[in-house]
Coordinates of C-alpha atoms in Angstrom, one line a residue:
Y1 CA 40.6 -38.7 -18.5
R2 CA 43.4 -37.7 -20.8
N3 CA 45.1 -34.2 -21.2
Y4 CA 46.4 -32.7 -24.4
T5 CA 48.3 -29.6 -25.1
L6 CA 48.3 -27.7 -28.4
D7 CA 50.8 -24.9 -29.2
L8 CA 48.9 -22.6 -31.6
Q9 CA 50.6 -19.8 -33.8
A10 CA 48.8 -17.5 -36.2
N11 CA 50.5 -15.3 -38.8
I12 CA 48.9 -12.3 -40.1
Q13 CA 49.9 -10.2 -43.0
L14 CA 48.4 -6.6 -42.8
F15 CA 49.4 -3.4 -44.6
N16 CA 52.9 -4.9 -45.6
R17 CA 53.7 -5.9 -41.8
R18 CA 53.6 -9.3 -40.4
Y19 CA 52.2 -10.0 -36.9
S20 CA 52.6 -13.3 -35.0
I21 CA 50.5 -14.4 -32.1
E22 CA 51.4 -17.7 -30.1
T23 CA 49.4 -19.3 -27.4
N24 CA 48.6 -22.8 -26.2
L25 CA 45.4 -24.8 -25.8
Q26 CA 44.9 -27.3 -23.1
L27 CA 42.2 -30.1 -23.8
H28 CA 40.8 -32.2 -21.0
V29 CA 39.1 -35.3 -22.6
K30 CA 36.6 -37.0 -20.4
E31 CA 35.4 -40.7 -21.2
I32 CA 32.0 -41.1 -21.7
N33 CA 29.8 -44.1 -21.1
K34 CA 29.6 -45.6 -24.7
H35 CA 29.9 -49.3 -24.1
R36 CA 27.1 -51.5 -22.9
P37 CA 28.3 -54.5 -20.4
M38 CA 27.7 -57.7 -21.9
F39 CA 27.5 -61.4 -20.9
R40 CA 30.3 -63.6 -22.3
N41 CA 29.2 -66.0 -25.2
S42 CA 29.9 -68.8 -23.1
T43 CA 27.1 -68.1 -20.8
P44 CA 24.5 -71.0 -20.5
M45 CA 20.8 -70.3 -20.9
E46 CA 20.2 -73.4 -18.7
L47 CA 21.6 -74.4 -15.2
V48 CA 21.2 -77.7 -13.4
Q49 CA 23.7 -77.2 -10.6
L50 CA 24.6 -74.4 -8.1
P51 CA 26.5 -72.2 -7.5
Y52 CA 27.4 -70.8 -10.9
Q53 CA 29.3 -67.4 -11.6
F54 CA 27.9 -65.4 -14.4
Q55 CA 30.7 -63.5 -16.2
A56 CA 30.2 -60.1 -17.9
Y57 CA 32.5 -57.5 -19.4
D58 CA 32.7 -53.8 -20.2
L59 CA 34.9 -52.2 -22.9
D60 CA 34.9 -48.7 -21.1
Q61 CA 38.4 -47.9 -19.6
N62 CA 37.3 -46.0 -16.6
K63 CA 36.7 -49.0 -14.0
E64 CA 35.4 -46.8 -11.3
T65 CA 32.3 -45.7 -13.1
N66 CA 31.8 -46.5 -16.8
G67 CA 33.5 -49.9 -16.5
R68 CA 32.4 -50.8 -13.0
I69 CA 29.8 -54.0 -13.3
T70 CA 27.2 -54.9 -11.0
Y71 CA 24.9 -58.0 -11.0
R72 CA 21.4 -58.1 -10.1
L73 CA 18.5 -60.8 -9.8
L74 CA 15.3 -59.1 -11.2
N75 CA 12.3 -61.5 -10.6
C76 CA 12.8 -62.8 -7.2
Q77 CA 12.1 -60.7 -4.4
T78 CA 10.0 -61.9 -1.4
L79 CA 11.3 -65.2 0.2
C80 CA 13.5 -65.8 -3.0
P81 CA 15.5 -69.1 -2.4
F82 CA 18.4 -67.7 -4.6
L83 CA 21.1 -65.1 -3.8
L84 CA 23.2 -63.3 -6.7
D85 CA 26.5 -61.8 -5.6
P86 CA 26.3 -58.2 -7.1
N87 CA 30.2 -58.0 -7.4
N88 CA 31.2 -61.4 -9.0
G89 CA 27.9 -62.5 -10.3
T90 CA 28.0 -65.9 -8.5
L91 CA 24.2 -67.5 -8.3
M92 CA 23.7 -69.6 -5.3
L93 CA 21.0 -71.0 -2.9
R94 CA 20.4 -69.1 0.5
G95 CA 20.5 -72.3 2.5
K96 CA 19.3 -75.6 3.2
E97 CA 15.8 -74.5 4.3
S98 CA 15.4 -72.9 0.9
F99 CA 16.1 -75.7 -1.0
R100 CA 13.7 -78.1 -2.8
S101 CA 14.6 -81.0 -4.9
N102 CA 12.0 -80.3 -7.6
L103 CA 13.0 -76.8 -7.7
M104 CA 12.4 -75.5 -11.4
A105 CA 12.4 -71.6 -12.2
T106 CA 13.3 -69.1 -14.9
L107 CA 15.4 -66.5 -13.5
Q108 CA 16.4 -63.0 -15.1
I109 CA 19.8 -61.8 -14.6
L110 CA 20.8 -58.0 -15.1
V111 CA 24.2 -56.7 -15.5
F112 CA 24.6 -52.9 -15.5
D113 CA 27.4 -50.3 -15.3
W114 CA 27.8 -47.2 -12.9
G115 CA 28.2 -44.7 -15.9
Q116 CA 27.5 -41.1 -15.2
P117 CA 24.9 -39.6 -16.0
I118 CA 23.6 -42.6 -18.0
S119 CA 23.9 -46.1 -16.8
L120 CA 23.9 -49.0 -19.6
E121 CA 22.6 -52.4 -18.8
S122 CA 22.2 -55.9 -20.3
R123 CA 20.1 -58.9 -19.2
I124 CA 19.5 -62.6 -19.8
D125 CA 17.0 -65.2 -19.2
V126 CA 18.2 -68.5 -17.5
R127 CA 16.3 -71.6 -16.9
L128 CA 17.0 -73.4 -13.7
D129 CA 16.3 -77.1 -13.2
L130 CA 17.5 -78.6 -9.8
S131 CA 15.2 -81.6 -9.8
S132 CA 17.3 -84.3 -10.8
K133 CA 20.8 -83.1 -11.3
I134 CA 21.5 -81.9 -7.8
S135 CA 23.1 -84.4 -5.3
K136 CA 23.8 -84.3 -1.6
R137 CA 27.4 -83.4 -2.2
D138 CA 26.6 -80.6 -4.3
L139 CA 24.1 -79.3 -1.9
G140 CA 26.8 -79.6 0.9
R141 CA 29.3 -77.4 -1.3
T142 CA 26.4 -75.1 -2.2
R143 CA 25.7 -74.6 1.8
A144 CA 29.4 -74.0 2.5
Y145 CA 29.8 -71.7 -0.4
S146 CA 26.6 -69.9 0.6
R147 CA 27.8 -69.5 4.3
R148 CA 31.2 -68.1 2.9
W149 CA 29.4 -65.6 0.7
R150 CA 26.3 -64.8 2.9
K151 CA 27.8 -62.1 5.3
K152 CA 29.6 -60.2 2.4
T153 CA 26.7 -60.4 -0.1
T154 CA 23.5 -59.6 2.1
S155 CA 24.4 -55.9 2.4
S156 CA 25.3 -55.5 -1.4
F157 CA 22.2 -57.2 -2.3
L158 CA 20.2 -54.7 -0.3
M159 CA 22.4 -51.8 -1.9
T160 CA 22.0 -52.9 -5.6
S161 CA 18.4 -54.6 -5.9
T162 CA 15.4 -52.5 -7.0
S163 CA 12.0 -51.8 -5.4
T164 CA 10.2 -53.1 -8.3
M165 CA 11.2 -56.9 -8.3
S166 CA 8.5 -59.3 -9.0
S167 CA 8.3 -63.0 -8.0
I168 CA 9.9 -65.8 -9.8
V169 CA 8.5 -66.7 -13.1
P170 CA 7.2 -70.3 -12.4
E171 CA 7.4 -73.1 -14.9
Q172 CA 4.4 -75.7 -15.1
N173 CA 3.4 -74.7 -11.3
V174 CA 6.0 -76.5 -10.0
Y175 CA 7.4 -74.0 -7.8
T176 CA 5.7 -70.7 -6.7
T177 CA 6.6 -67.7 -4.3
P178 CA 4.1 -65.8 -2.2
S179 CA 3.3 -62.7 -3.7
S180 CA 2.1 -59.5 -1.6
S181 CA -1.5 -58.8 -2.2
S182 CA -1.3 -55.1 -1.2
S183 CA 0.9 -52.1 -1.9
D184 CA 1.6 -48.9 0.0
T185 CA 2.1 -45.6 -1.5
V186 CA 4.8 -43.3 0.0
F187 CA 4.6 -39.4 -1.0
L188 CA 7.8 -37.7 -1.4
N189 CA 8.3 -33.9 -0.7
I190 CA 11.5 -33.5 -2.6
G191 CA 12.4 -31.5 -5.8
F192 CA 12.8 -27.8 -7.2
R193 CA 11.2 -25.2 -5.6
E194 CA 10.5 -23.4 -9.0
N195 CA 9.6 -24.7 -12.2
S196 CA 11.7 -22.6 -14.5
S197 CA 14.7 -20.5 -13.9
S198 CA 16.7 -18.1 -16.3
Y199 CA 20.2 -17.3 -16.5
S200 CA 22.5 -14.9 -18.5
V201 CA 25.8 -15.7 -19.9
S202 CA 28.3 -13.7 -21.9
E203 CA 29.0 -15.2 -25.3
D204 CA 32.8 -15.1 -24.3
A205 CA 32.2 -17.4 -21.4
Q206 CA 34.8 -20.1 -21.0
I207 CA 34.2 -23.6 -21.2
N208 CA 33.5 -25.3 -17.9
T209 CA 31.9 -22.1 -16.6
V210 CA 29.5 -22.7 -14.1
I211 CA 25.9 -21.4 -15.1
G212 CA 24.1 -22.1 -11.8
R213 CA 23.6 -24.6 -9.2
L214 CA 20.5 -26.9 -9.3
K215 CA 19.5 -26.8 -5.5
I216 CA 17.0 -29.7 -4.4
E217 CA 14.6 -28.8 -1.5
S218 CA 12.7 -31.2 0.6
D219 CA 10.1 -31.1 3.3
S220 CA 9.9 -34.0 6.0
F221 CA 11.9 -36.4 3.6
P222 CA 12.1 -39.8 5.2
L223 CA 15.9 -39.9 4.9
N224 CA 18.5 -37.6 6.4
I225 CA 20.3 -36.2 3.2
N226 CA 23.0 -33.6 2.9
D227 CA 22.1 -31.5 -0.2
E228 CA 25.8 -30.8 -0.7
D229 CA 27.1 -34.4 -0.5
D230 CA 24.1 -36.7 -1.4
N231 CA 23.4 -37.3 -4.9
L232 CA 19.6 -38.5 -4.8
F233 CA 18.7 -37.9 -8.4
F234 CA 20.4 -38.4 -11.8
Y235 CA 19.8 -35.2 -13.7
T236 CA 19.0 -35.4 -17.2
I237 CA 18.6 -32.7 -20.0
N238 CA 15.8 -33.2 -22.6
D239 CA 17.9 -31.7 -25.3
T240 CA 21.4 -33.0 -26.2
N241 CA 22.2 -30.3 -28.6
V242 CA 22.6 -27.6 -26.1
P243 CA 26.2 -26.6 -25.2
F244 CA 25.5 -27.4 -21.4
I245 CA 25.9 -30.4 -19.0
I246 CA 25.1 -31.2 -15.5
D247 CA 27.9 -32.1 -13.4
Q248 CA 26.3 -35.0 -11.5
N249 CA 28.8 -34.7 -8.2
T250 CA 28.7 -30.9 -7.9
K251 CA 24.8 -30.5 -9.2
T252 CA 25.9 -27.8 -11.3
L253 CA 24.9 -26.6 -14.6
K254 CA 28.3 -26.1 -16.7
L255 CA 29.2 -24.7 -20.3
I256 CA 31.0 -27.4 -22.7
D257 CA 31.3 -25.4 -25.9
R258 CA 31.7 -22.0 -27.2
L259 CA 28.8 -19.6 -27.3
D260 CA 27.9 -17.5 -30.3
R261 CA 25.1 -15.0 -29.6
E262 CA 24.9 -14.2 -33.5
K263 CA 24.1 -17.8 -34.2
Q264 CA 21.9 -18.4 -31.1
N265 CA 20.9 -15.7 -28.7
R266 CA 18.9 -18.0 -26.2
Y267 CA 18.6 -21.7 -25.1
V268 CA 15.6 -23.2 -23.7
F269 CA 15.5 -26.8 -22.5
E270 CA 14.2 -28.9 -19.4
I271 CA 15.9 -30.7 -16.5
E272 CA 14.3 -33.7 -15.1
L273 CA 15.0 -35.4 -11.7
K274 CA 15.2 -39.2 -11.8
F275 CA 15.5 -41.0 -8.4
K276 CA 18.5 -43.3 -8.1
S277 CA 17.5 -46.9 -7.4
I278 CA 20.0 -47.0 -4.1
Y279 CA 18.0 -44.4 -2.4
S280 CA 14.7 -46.1 -3.2
M281 CA 15.9 -49.1 -1.8
K282 CA 17.1 -47.2 1.4
L283 CA 13.5 -45.8 1.5
S284 CA 12.0 -49.2 1.1
E285 CA 14.1 -50.8 3.9
R286 CA 13.3 -47.8 6.2
Y287 CA 9.7 -48.2 5.6
H288 CA 9.5 -51.7 6.1
C289 CA 11.5 -51.4 9.6
E290 CA 9.1 -48.6 10.6
K291 CA 5.9 -50.4 9.6
K292 CA 7.1 -54.0 10.0
S293 CA 5.5 -54.8 6.7
R294 CA 6.9 -56.5 3.4
S295 CA 4.3 -55.0 1.0
L296 CA 5.2 -53.4 -1.8
I297 CA 5.9 -49.8 -2.0
N298 CA 5.0 -47.1 -4.8
F299 CA 6.7 -43.8 -4.4
E300 CA 5.0 -40.7 -5.7
Y301 CA 6.1 -37.1 -5.5
T302 CA 3.7 -34.5 -4.2
K303 CA 2.9 -31.2 -6.1
K304 CA 4.7 -29.2 -3.4
F305 CA 7.9 -29.5 -5.4
Y306 CA 8.7 -29.9 -9.1
Q307 CA 10.7 -32.8 -10.7
K308 CA 11.2 -30.9 -13.8
I309 CA 12.6 -27.4 -14.2
L310 CA 12.6 -25.2 -17.4
I311 CA 15.8 -23.5 -17.9
I312 CA 16.2 -20.3 -20.0
I313 CA 19.8 -19.1 -20.7
H314 CA 20.2 -15.7 -22.5
I315 CA 23.3 -15.1 -24.2
T316 CA 24.6 -11.5 -23.8
D317 CA 26.6 -9.7 -26.5
I318 CA 30.3 -8.9 -26.6
N319 CA 32.0 -6.7 -29.4
D320 CA 33.4 -9.8 -31.5
N321 CA 32.5 -9.1 -34.9
I322 CA 34.0 -6.9 -37.6
P323 CA 31.8 -4.9 -39.6
T324 CA 31.6 -6.1 -43.1
C325 CA 30.1 -5.0 -46.5
S326 CA 27.6 -6.7 -48.7
L327 CA 30.1 -6.3 -51.7
F328 CA 33.7 -6.5 -51.1
H329 CA 34.4 -4.7 -54.7
S330 CA 32.2 -2.0 -56.4
R331 CA 32.9 -0.3 -59.7
I332 CA 31.4 3.1 -60.6
Y333 CA 32.0 5.5 -63.3
L334 CA 32.5 9.3 -62.9
N335 CA 32.9 11.9 -65.6
E336 CA 36.0 14.0 -65.3
N337 CA 35.7 17.5 -64.3
R338 CA 32.4 17.2 -62.7
I339 CA 31.2 17.1 -59.0
E340 CA 28.6 14.4 -58.5
K341 CA 26.4 13.7 -55.5
N342 CA 25.2 10.1 -54.3
L343 CA 27.7 8.0 -56.5
L344 CA 27.2 5.1 -54.3
Q345 CA 25.4 3.8 -51.1
I346 CA 27.7 1.8 -48.8
Q347 CA 26.1 -0.8 -46.8
A348 CA 27.9 -2.5 -44.0
F349 CA 26.5 -5.1 -41.4
D350 CA 27.7 -5.9 -37.8
P351 CA 25.6 -8.4 -36.0
D352 CA 26.6 -7.1 -32.6
L353 CA 23.9 -5.4 -30.6
G354 CA 23.8 -1.6 -29.4
E355 CA 27.0 0.3 -29.7
N356 CA 28.9 -2.8 -30.6
G357 CA 26.9 -3.0 -33.8
T358 CA 26.5 0.9 -34.7
I359 CA 28.7 1.5 -37.7
H360 CA 30.3 4.6 -38.9
Y361 CA 31.9 5.0 -42.3
S362 CA 35.2 7.0 -43.3
L363 CA 37.7 7.1 -46.3
L364 CA 41.0 5.7 -46.1
N365 CA 42.2 7.7 -49.1
Y366 CA 41.4 10.4 -51.6
N367 CA 39.7 12.5 -49.0
Q368 CA 40.5 15.5 -51.1
Y369 CA 38.3 14.2 -54.0
F370 CA 35.6 12.2 -52.3
S371 CA 33.5 12.2 -48.9
I372 CA 31.3 9.7 -47.2
D373 CA 28.5 10.1 -44.8
V374 CA 29.4 9.0 -41.5
L375 CA 26.1 7.3 -40.6
T376 CA 24.4 6.6 -43.9
G377 CA 27.6 5.8 -45.9
Q378 CA 26.4 7.8 -49.0
L379 CA 29.6 8.5 -51.3
D380 CA 30.1 12.0 -52.8
C381 CA 32.5 13.4 -55.1
I382 CA 33.5 17.0 -53.8
K383 CA 36.2 17.9 -56.2
S384 CA 36.4 17.5 -59.9
V385 CA 39.0 14.9 -61.1
D386 CA 41.0 15.3 -64.2
Y387 CA 41.2 12.0 -66.4
E388 CA 44.8 13.2 -67.4
E389 CA 45.8 13.1 -63.8
Y390 CA 43.7 10.1 -62.5
S391 CA 42.2 7.6 -65.0
A392 CA 41.2 5.2 -62.3
I393 CA 40.9 5.4 -58.5
D394 CA 40.8 2.7 -56.1
L395 CA 38.8 4.1 -53.0
H396 CA 38.9 2.1 -49.6
I397 CA 36.0 2.3 -47.4
L398 CA 36.6 2.0 -43.6
A399 CA 33.7 0.7 -41.5
S400 CA 34.0 1.0 -37.6
D401 CA 31.8 -0.1 -35.1
Q402 CA 31.3 2.0 -31.7
G403 CA 32.2 -0.8 -29.0
L404 CA 34.5 0.6 -26.5
Q405 CA 36.6 -2.4 -25.7
P406 CA 37.7 -3.1 -28.2
Q407 CA 36.7 -1.1 -31.2
L408 CA 36.7 -2.9 -34.4
Q409 CA 37.5 -1.5 -37.8
S410 CA 37.8 -2.9 -41.3
I411 CA 38.2 -2.1 -44.9
C412 CA 34.8 -3.6 -45.6
T413 CA 34.9 -2.6 -49.5
T414 CA 37.1 -1.1 -52.3
V415 CA 35.2 1.3 -54.9
H416 CA 36.8 1.2 -58.1
V417 CA 36.2 4.7 -59.6
L418 CA 36.5 4.7 -63.4
I419 CA 37.2 8.2 -64.8
N420 CA 35.4 9.0 -68.0
D421 CA 37.6 10.9 -70.5
T422 CA 36.1 14.3 -72.0
N423 CA 37.3 16.5 -74.7
D424 CA 38.6 19.2 -72.6
N425 CA 42.2 19.7 -73.8
T426 CA 43.4 21.5 -76.9
P427 CA 45.9 19.7 -79.3
Q428 CA 49.5 21.0 -79.0
F429 CA 52.2 20.7 -81.7
S430 CA 55.6 19.2 -80.8
V431 CA 57.3 22.6 -81.6
D432 CA 56.1 26.4 -81.9
K433 CA 57.1 26.5 -85.7
Y434 CA 58.2 24.0 -88.3
V435 CA 61.2 25.0 -90.7
F436 CA 62.3 22.9 -93.6
D437 CA 65.0 23.4 -96.1
L438 CA 64.2 21.8 -99.5
F439 CA 66.0 21.4 -102.9
S440 CA 64.6 22.9 -106.0
D441 CA 65.3 19.7 -107.8
M442 CA 63.1 17.7 -105.2
P443 CA 60.7 15.3 -107.2
R444 CA 56.9 15.8 -107.2
Y445 CA 55.1 13.9 -104.5
S446 CA 58.3 13.5 -102.3
I447 CA 57.5 13.3 -98.6
F448 CA 59.9 16.0 -96.9
G449 CA 58.6 16.1 -93.2
Q450 CA 55.8 15.5 -90.8
I451 CA 53.6 17.6 -88.7
Y452 CA 53.1 16.0 -85.1
A453 CA 50.8 17.2 -82.5
I454 CA 49.7 15.5 -79.3
D455 CA 46.3 15.7 -77.2
A456 CA 45.9 14.8 -73.5
D457 CA 42.6 13.5 -74.1
K458 CA 43.5 9.9 -74.8
T459 CA 40.4 9.1 -77.1
D460 CA 40.5 12.0 -79.5
Q461 CA 41.4 11.6 -83.2
L462 CA 43.5 14.5 -84.7
I463 CA 43.0 15.9 -88.1
Y464 CA 45.6 17.9 -90.0
S465 CA 45.0 20.6 -92.6
L466 CA 47.0 23.1 -94.4
S467 CA 46.2 26.6 -95.7
P468 CA 45.5 26.6 -99.5
N469 CA 48.6 26.6 -101.6
P470 CA 49.9 25.2 -104.8
Y471 CA 52.9 23.4 -103.4
V472 CA 52.5 21.3 -100.4
T473 CA 49.8 18.9 -99.3
I474 CA 49.4 17.0 -96.0
N475 CA 48.1 13.6 -94.9
K476 CA 45.2 14.5 -92.5
Q477 CA 45.7 11.5 -90.2
T478 CA 49.5 11.0 -90.1
G479 CA 50.6 14.8 -90.7
H480 CA 53.1 13.9 -93.6
L481 CA 54.0 16.8 -95.9
R482 CA 54.1 16.0 -99.8
L483 CA 55.3 18.2 -102.7
K484 CA 52.6 18.5 -105.2
H485 CA 54.8 20.4 -107.9
Q486 CA 58.6 21.0 -108.4
L487 CA 60.1 23.9 -106.7
H488 CA 62.7 25.1 -109.4
R489 CA 60.7 28.5 -109.7
L490 CA 61.3 29.2 -106.1
V491 CA 64.9 29.0 -105.9
N492 CA 66.1 30.8 -102.9
Q493 CA 62.9 31.8 -101.9
V494 CA 60.8 31.3 -98.7
F495 CA 57.2 30.6 -98.7
N496 CA 55.0 30.1 -95.5
V497 CA 52.0 27.6 -95.0
T498 CA 49.6 27.5 -92.0
V499 CA 48.8 24.1 -90.5
Q500 CA 46.0 23.5 -88.4
V501 CA 45.0 20.5 -86.1
T502 CA 41.8 19.6 -84.4
D503 CA 40.3 17.1 -82.4
G504 CA 36.6 17.8 -83.5
L505 CA 36.1 20.1 -80.8
H506 CA 39.2 22.3 -80.1
K507 CA 41.6 23.6 -82.8
N508 CA 45.2 24.9 -83.1
Q509 CA 47.5 26.2 -85.5
T510 CA 51.3 27.1 -86.2
T511 CA 53.4 28.3 -89.2
I512 CA 55.5 26.1 -91.6
N513 CA 58.6 27.9 -93.0
I514 CA 59.8 26.3 -96.2
Y515 CA 63.4 27.3 -97.6
V516 CA 63.9 26.5 -101.2
K517 CA 67.6 25.9 -102.1
S518 CA 69.5 25.6 -105.5
F519 CA 70.6 22.3 -106.5
P520 CA 74.4 23.0 -106.5
D521 CA 74.1 23.6 -103.0
A522 CA 72.8 20.3 -102.1
Q523 CA 74.3 17.0 -102.0
E524 CA 75.1 15.1 -105.2
P525 CA 72.1 12.6 -105.5
I526 CA 72.4 8.9 -105.9
L527 CA 71.4 8.0 -109.3
L528 CA 69.3 4.7 -110.2
H529 CA 70.9 2.6 -112.8
E530 CA 67.6 1.2 -114.0
P531 CA 65.0 3.9 -114.4
A532 CA 62.1 1.4 -114.9
Y533 CA 61.6 -2.6 -115.3
G534 CA 58.7 -4.8 -115.7
L535 CA 56.9 -7.8 -114.1
T536 CA 54.9 -10.5 -115.4
I537 CA 52.4 -11.6 -112.6
N538 CA 50.1 -14.9 -112.8
E539 CA 46.5 -13.6 -112.1
S540 CA 45.9 -16.7 -109.8
L541 CA 48.6 -15.4 -107.3
A542 CA 47.2 -15.4 -103.8
A543 CA 46.8 -12.0 -102.2
G544 CA 50.1 -11.2 -99.8
S545 CA 52.5 -12.9 -102.2
I546 CA 55.8 -11.2 -102.6
L547 CA 56.2 -10.1 -106.3
T548 CA 59.7 -8.4 -106.0
N549 CA 62.2 -6.6 -103.7
V550 CA 62.8 -3.3 -105.2
Y551 CA 66.0 -2.7 -103.2
R552 CA 67.6 -5.9 -104.5
R553 CA 66.5 -5.2 -108.1
L554 CA 67.8 -1.6 -108.1
Q555 CA 71.0 -2.6 -106.0
L556 CA 70.1 -0.1 -103.1
L557 CA 70.8 -0.6 -99.4
A558 CA 67.8 -0.4 -97.2
S559 CA 69.7 1.9 -94.6
T560 CA 70.0 4.5 -97.3
I561 CA 66.5 4.9 -97.8
D562 CA 64.3 7.2 -95.8
F563 CA 61.0 6.3 -97.1
I564 CA 59.5 4.4 -99.9
E565 CA 55.6 4.1 -101.2
I566 CA 53.5 3.3 -104.2
I567 CA 52.1 6.5 -105.8
H568 CA 48.7 5.8 -107.5
D569 CA 46.4 8.4 -108.3
G570 CA 42.6 7.4 -108.9
I571 CA 41.6 3.9 -107.9
K572 CA 42.9 1.9 -105.1
S573 CA 46.2 0.2 -105.9
S574 CA 46.2 -3.5 -106.2
F575 CA 49.9 -3.7 -104.7
A576 CA 51.6 -2.7 -101.5
I577 CA 55.3 -2.1 -100.6
D578 CA 56.9 -2.1 -97.1
Q579 CA 59.9 -0.2 -95.8
Q580 CA 62.3 -3.3 -96.8
G581 CA 61.4 -2.9 -100.3
R582 CA 59.2 -5.9 -100.7
M583 CA 56.4 -5.5 -103.0
T584 CA 53.1 -7.8 -102.4
S585 CA 49.8 -8.2 -104.2
T586 CA 46.8 -7.2 -102.1
L587 CA 44.0 -7.7 -105.0
F588 CA 43.9 -10.0 -108.2
A589 CA 43.0 -6.9 -110.3
L590 CA 46.1 -5.3 -112.3
S591 CA 46.6 -1.6 -112.9
S592 CA 49.3 0.7 -113.7
F593 CA 51.6 2.0 -111.0
S594 CA 54.8 3.7 -110.4
I595 CA 57.3 3.8 -107.2
K596 CA 58.3 6.7 -105.6
K597 CA 61.5 6.5 -103.6
G598 CA 63.3 8.7 -101.0
F599 CA 67.0 8.6 -100.3
K600 CA 69.1 9.3 -97.3
K601 CA 71.3 12.3 -98.2
F602 CA 74.9 11.8 -97.6
N603 CA 78.2 13.3 -99.0
P604 CA 80.5 10.7 -100.6
Y605 CA 83.5 12.9 -100.1
S606 CA 83.0 13.1 -96.3
D607 CA 83.2 9.3 -96.0
F608 CA 86.7 9.3 -96.8

C-alpha cells in the first residue's frame, strides 16, 4: 500500500469577483496481483538425482499475498513416492520403502501466488530418471534430508495439494502407481439464499462506501465454519467494468469509483462463488477419516442454495447538474417602437430528476422591456425600444432548477437583440434661423455658407432645398449656399429665403436672412497678380496625375483660402482640385474650365 496526499486549489472568476476554494485529496493505492510467479531460467527439465530445490520468483511487492509463492506437485497423489516442500520447493523421496532403483517418471511442478482475489500460477514438466545415477550415498543423504523435512512438510502438503491430483504419468511402463477405481460424490448445502439482490446508492456516495454484505448460508455443512471469519470462497464479478469490488476479507461489496447517474443509472452484474482449494482439501481429509476410504471425491452443490447471485444497483439522483441551454448565444432582430410577442423560445436542459431537473426561467436585466415565461421560456417584448436609445441589447437569461439543497442557477444563454432603425424622427436644423452678411461685390458662384441639419435616424439621407429665388442656390446633399448672380443691386437690403430639409418622410424648414453690405464697408480684398494662365497637358497622362498647384502659381498661402473648387457648367469636368491647391486629371478628355477661389477675409491694418 502507498498513501498520497494532494493539495487542490480552485480559483473561480464570477461577476468580477474572485473566489478561491482549497481542499486536500488522500489517495490510498493498493497493489494488484499483476505478476505471475516464474521458474528461474536455470531450472532443469530432467533430474537424475534427488533431493533438488526448485526456485521461482514473483515481482509483486506484497510478499504476504501477491508475492507469496507456494509449490505443489500436481500429478502424484495416491502412494506417491515423492514429496515437494510447498514453502521452499525442495523435491525429495518420501523414504527408503518408496525407493525403486529403476524409477522413471514425469512430474508436473506447479508454483502459484496468494494474490487476492485472483491467484496466478506457472507450471513445468520435469522428467525424473533415477535408474542409473542414484547411489547409496545419495540415497542416504536423501533419507536424511527427508527425515529432516518430513515433519515440517507433511502438514503443509495437506494444506496446499488439490483434490484433483492424478497419478504419475508413467514412462514406458517402468513405474506405475495404483489408481482408484471408484469415486464418491459429496453434496454441499452452501451458498446464497437468494439468486438476486438489489441496492440503492446515491450518486454522491464516497469511494469505499460499503454497498452490502454478501452473506453465505449453509445447511449441515461438513465443516464447522464461522461466516464472520472464514473465507471459504473466492468472490468474482463477471463484469470488470463496474465501479464495484468485493472485499474478500470482509465479504462486502464496495464502491471504488465515482458514480454519475446521468451517465448510467443502473448497474447489473453477477457474483459467483468459487470454492477455495484449501477447504476442498479439508473436506477431503475429513471425508477420508470418516469413511476410512481413499477414493476420489467429487464435490457438487445442491439446488437449495445459489452459487451465483445477480446484483442490481440503482443510482439515486442528487442535484449536481447546472441547467444549460442548447445555444450559449442567440441573435434576434426587433423593430424599434414595436411590442412583439414570442421573440424567441429558450430551451434549457437539466439531466437531474424530479425537482432537481425542473427549470424556471427569468431575466437578469432589461426587465422593463422584456419578459420571459417562467415555465415555457417564451421571450416577449413588453415595451417599445427606441433605436436612438438602444441600438443593441444583450439580454441575459437565467435558468434555475428547483432543487432544495442546493438550488443551482446559471446564465444559460445570452440573447443579442439588434434593434432595427425606422424613420421616426424629423430632421432638426443646427440653429433656429440662419443669418448671413454678404458684400455687394461678392463674385458670382461664390459659396458663402452652409445649412446643417441632423437626423436621429442614422440611416436617413437628408435632402436640402430652397424656396424659388434668383440669387441663391443650395447643394441638396451638403447644404452649401452659392450665389447665382451678383448682389450690387441689393446694397443695404435684406432678402429672405426659406430652406427645407427632408429625410424622405419627415420635413422641416427654417428661414435664411441675407444682409447685403456695400463694398466700402468690406475689407480690402486680396487681388491676384495673374488673372489667368494656361497649361499644356500630354493626352497620355495617367488619371490622378498632379497638373499644377494653383496656390504656388498665384503665390497664395493655403491658410488664407477658405474654399476652392472648379466651376464647370455643362458636362462633367475632366479635372479636380483639392483644398491644398493641387489640380489633378480625372479623365483623358480635355475641356474648358475656370477656377473659383474664396479667400479668408482679413484687415491688413489690424495686423500691425
